[in-house]
Amino acid sequence: MSEIVKHLTTEQVIEVKRQMEIYRQGVQDIIPMEELEQKVAKSVLENRPLKIKLGLDPSAPDVHLGHTVVLKKMKQFQENGHMIQLLIGDFTGKIGDPTGKSVARKPLTDKEVKYNAKTYFEQFGKVVDMDKVELHYNSEWLSKLSFEEVIQLAGKITVARLMERDDFEERMALGKPISLHEFFYPLMQGYDSVVLDCDIELGGTDQHFNVLMGRHFQEKLGKEKQVAILMPLLEGLDGVEKMSKSKKNYIGIDESPQEMYGKAMSIPDELMNKYFDLITDFSPGQIETVKRELETGELHPRDAKMLLGKTIVRMYHGPAAAEKAEQHFVSVFQQGVIPEEIPEIEWQGEMEKTIIDLLVDLKLLNSKSEARRMIENRGVKVNGTKVEDTSSRITITNDLIIQVGKRKFLKIKI
Amino acid sequence: MSEIVKHLTTEQVIEVKRQMEIYRQGVQDIIPMEELEQKVAKSVLENRPLKIKLGLDPSAPDVHLGHTVVLKKMKQFQENGHMIQLLIGDFTGKIGDPTGKSVARKPLTDKEVKYNAKTYFEQFGKVVDMDKVELHYNSEWLSKLSFEEVIQLAGKITVARLMERDDFEERMALGKPISLHEFFYPLMQGYDSVVLDCDIELGGTDQHFNVLMGRHFQEKLGKEKQVAILMPLLEGLDGVEKMSKSKKNYIGIDESPQEMYGKAMSIPDELMNKYFDLITDFSPGQIETVKRELETGELHPRDAKMLLGKTIVRMYHGPAAAEKAEQHFVSVFQQGVIPEEIPEIEWQGEMEKTIIDLLVDLKLLNSKSEARRMIENRGVKVNGTKVEDTSSRITITNDLIIQVGKRKFLKIKI
């Protein structure tokens, strides 16, 4: 706190330390730590909220637990009176994919951008208080830049500095093309922070380079530099890749209680601690207890996972839904019985069918060959009894229950 | 000529060959040669002039013989009915020096740009017919580009392609900074050709990369590609560096006949052929004769140089001035006598002076120490007689002639 500390009362010093402890929790990196403390101290001294920026890619509005790692951090700042600036990179969205993964990523239309922003807004509301959030679209200022202004800005950064970005360096080394327009992505992200006068920018560790661009351009343009707070990336259900929609390894915060709970149960054991840390609303003390009990064996990993699943459902659907999802899981998966509520279908076909035709007719499986394989793998039950023969013929009766795999049920109504 | 040739009459084929022979003369490179021939053929067939672009840096308007290498080529196209597009890079002039030599080159004001363009115009008029020239300023279109359009354009070129430019590659390898805005210089030069629909762009070999950018962007934007015609660079009076104002090794086309002639005499012998080739209006046959006679010894290098000097003066000041400059040179430098016409000054000081005071009073030398040194070096004459003593006192008389060095004369009038 250096200089500022002299001006603080003891209570204010305690308040700064209290806030810092919260902000440090679960982060991967704060760059630089001293400046964050100075900013918090100044905010306490002057009773002025800090401006916390979070940039959002408007092309992928499905919010999953991976996003909530940063949202949780955002919420902590919000709860301490600071101002959240959500920045929809709508202008940025008009550039193709700078990661080089999908070179032909289509530019978004204005309509898509607005729709996606709305979707974010609704989903974020489940984690943070959206009434206390400033919403910005960077097209507001970026679309107004003239070529001359762009050149002035480009004159404030070197090619070598831009090439330091991991993926640029890698692609250059591999001889993979980098289009010149991709150099603008970090430049724009940095300029957004200049325009918004951000004190802090939040992001995943994969945003390290881009977030530091804000500091770079703020300094070059004579402003106070923002602090970078980088959160760890959450691996998805596969336990390997970063949780993302495209990898299909995610738990969406809009998913049904049963889906959420079921998916939570498939998280690898070794990621349990990280999930408790990063995506639950547990206090540091509660998290410590879970970790310790897992370590000593007091808590069985399966039970820890059930606690995690229940917690996630509670956070996004409330306690009653959490209770019910747990009961559902226990009855279906652990006790192997048929759940209370299962979807019904009115039968209008022949009253006798081969099991293969029946599975395809009911659209429980997509093809006869899939149906055959599922039966051979002992994954099909009729009224709770495994079907062992692929040539079995089934007589249709009222309330006949067909089960495919662990979680797909259908009740036939005549 | 491939396809087009089928449609040409014999006379037209001869015409194409005649023009091609002229255009090929003295060039370093034509990229690609076949396309130039096709364009000329098409122009002859359709009786449509080709558009020949020459880009000009608005920051250095002093035209010297180095520039005339390209101007001469321009004139050849003009004489064959084609259209010259002079492109003043006024927008480009607002960017600092992309060569990295003077990082802090000041951006030009609009007023400076207009003044410099006018200067070019006046001086170019000595070589080409300025009535048959289109004048363009690239700020006309570049200043109107939006950020989005810049990004679209930047998306049409890769970083690797830009890094191929010699000086970028070199500076990157040496760890010298390249500012991102410098990447726009070739991009803009290329885009200018798109806007102007250029058929051909002229430049020195040092413009190789930038001129090819025109082809690149024309192709990317679905236009017919321009042909690059690259002229050799003319070494200056030092015989080593490219002729340029900053190196002070140039002959300006605005200089006095005597200066021109005198400087021509200082061109190194080994560059004679190149100068005859590139900057005289001699026909290929005449040039061949000079080269052959120099080779066989029929022509003394000094006489060749005198021919060159006389030719240069004739080109920019007319035959009479050329004759006079030659006579002046012969009388002063070769015969060591006083020239006929020398500047006069009306004397208003004391009638006796030390030689040192006199030289400084007459502003022939800047300081007493300079005057002393010049006398000691036997470089001062009064009425044709060397002054040997630095303490000599001179009595002022009417028509007294003071000579300093080889070429500075002053006549005193009482």
PDB file of C-alpha atoms in Angstrom, chain A residues 91 94-95 142-143 145-148 150-152 154-160 162-163 172 177-181 183-184 187-188, chain B residues 91 94-95 142-143 145-148 150-152 154-160 162-163 172 177-181 183-184 187-188:
ATOM      1  CA  PHE A  91     -17.128  -5.079 -33.053  1.00  0.00           C
ATOM      2  CA  LYS A  94     -16.932  -9.057 -36.829  1.00  0.00           C
ATOM      3  CA  ILE A  95     -13.379 -10.394 -37.139  1.00  0.00           C
ATOM      4  CA  LEU A 142     -14.416   1.127 -32.385  1.00  0.00           C
ATOM      5  CA  SER A 143     -16.738   1.619 -35.343  1.00  0.00           C
ATOM      6  CA  LEU A 145     -12.261   5.087 -35.340  1.00  0.00           C
ATOM      7  CA  SER A 146     -10.815   6.532 -38.528  1.00  0.00           C
ATOM      8  CA  PHE A 147      -7.929   4.924 -40.376  1.00  0.00           C
ATOM      9  CA  GLU A 148      -5.694   7.666 -39.095  1.00  0.00           C
ATOM     10  CA  VAL A 150      -6.082   3.220 -36.083  1.00  0.00           C
ATOM     11  CA  ILE A 151      -2.594   4.030 -37.352  1.00  0.00           C
ATOM     12  CA  GLN A 152      -1.877   6.209 -34.340  1.00  0.00           C
ATOM     13  CA  ALA A 154      -0.932   0.772 -34.108  1.00  0.00           C
ATOM     14  CA  GLY A 155       2.092   3.029 -33.701  1.00  0.00           C
ATOM     15  CA  LYS A 156       1.967   2.376 -29.970  1.00  0.00           C
ATOM     16  CA  ILE A 157       2.773  -1.330 -30.187  1.00  0.00           C
ATOM     17  CA  THR A 158       5.517  -3.311 -31.880  1.00  0.00           C
ATOM     18  CA  VAL A 159       5.155  -6.359 -34.054  1.00  0.00           C
ATOM     19  CA  ALA A 160       7.574  -8.229 -31.786  1.00  0.00           C
ATOM     20  CA  LEU A 162       2.326  -8.936 -30.576  1.00  0.00           C
ATOM     21  CA  MET A 163       4.242 -11.983 -31.742  1.00  0.00           C
ATOM     22  CA  MET A 172       4.468 -18.549 -36.958  1.00  0.00           C
ATOM     23  CA  PRO A 177      -0.748 -18.257 -41.628  1.00  0.00           C
ATOM     24  CA  ILE A 178      -1.637 -15.373 -39.341  1.00  0.00           C
ATOM     25  CA  SER A 179      -3.735 -12.764 -41.065  1.00  0.00           C
ATOM     26  CA  LEU A 180      -2.783  -9.177 -40.308  1.00  0.00           C
ATOM     27  CA  HIS A 181      -6.287  -8.416 -39.054  1.00  0.00           C
ATOM     28  CA  PHE A 183      -3.207  -8.445 -34.715  1.00  0.00           C
ATOM     29  CA  PHE A 184      -6.110  -6.093 -34.095  1.00  0.00           C
ATOM     30  CA  LEU A 187      -5.143  -4.077 -29.855  1.00  0.00           C
ATOM     31  CA  MET A 188      -8.897  -3.567 -29.632  1.00  0.00           C
TER      32      MET A 188
ATOM     33  CA  PHE B  91      -1.953  10.065 -46.207  1.00  0.00           C
ATOM     34  CA  LYS B  94       1.342  11.023 -41.896  1.00  0.00           C
ATOM     35  CA  ILE B  95       3.052   7.785 -40.848  1.00  0.00           C
ATOM     36  CA  LEU B 142      -7.572   6.391 -47.322  1.00  0.00           C
ATOM     37  CA  SER B 143      -8.857   9.014 -44.909  1.00  0.00           C
ATOM     38  CA  LEU B 145     -11.670   4.111 -44.671  1.00  0.00           C
ATOM     39  CA  SER B 146     -13.463   2.956 -41.537  1.00  0.00           C
ATOM     40  CA  PHE B 147     -11.832   0.661 -38.997  1.00  0.00           C
ATOM     41  CA  GLU B 148     -14.019  -2.149 -40.270  1.00  0.00           C
ATOM     42  CA  VAL B 150      -9.207  -1.534 -42.615  1.00  0.00           C
ATOM     43  CA  ILE B 151      -9.774  -4.866 -40.891  1.00  0.00           C
ATOM     44  CA  GLN B 152     -11.285  -6.353 -44.022  1.00  0.00           C
ATOM     45  CA  ALA B 154      -5.821  -6.475 -43.285  1.00  0.00           C
ATOM     46  CA  GLY B 155      -7.568  -9.845 -43.484  1.00  0.00           C
ATOM     47  CA  LYS B 156      -6.304 -10.169 -47.034  1.00  0.00           C
ATOM     48  CA  ILE B 157      -2.618 -10.348 -46.146  1.00  0.00           C
ATOM     49  CA  THR B 158      -0.631 -12.465 -43.743  1.00  0.00           C
ATOM     50  CA  VAL B 159       1.938 -11.343 -41.220  1.00  0.00           C
ATOM     51  CA  ALA B 160       4.448 -13.765 -42.733  1.00  0.00           C
ATOM     52  CA  LEU B 162       4.684  -8.691 -44.703  1.00  0.00           C
ATOM     53  CA  MET B 163       7.697  -9.939 -42.796  1.00  0.00           C
ATOM     54  CA  MET B 172      13.257  -8.382 -36.690  1.00  0.00           C
ATOM     55  CA  PRO B 177      11.511  -2.629 -33.076  1.00  0.00           C
ATOM     56  CA  ILE B 178       8.963  -2.549 -35.898  1.00  0.00           C
ATOM     57  CA  SER B 179       5.846  -0.634 -34.969  1.00  0.00           C
ATOM     58  CA  LEU B 180       2.601  -2.234 -36.072  1.00  0.00           C
ATOM     59  CA  HIS B 181       1.634   0.882 -38.016  1.00  0.00           C
ATOM     60  CA  PHE B 183       2.806  -2.752 -41.713  1.00  0.00           C
ATOM     61  CA  PHE B 184       0.252  -0.364 -43.174  1.00  0.00           C
ATOM     62  CA  LEU B 187      -0.873  -2.254 -47.423  1.00  0.00           C
ATOM     63  CA  MET B 188      -1.814   1.297 -48.363  1.00  0.00           C
TER      64      MET B 188
END
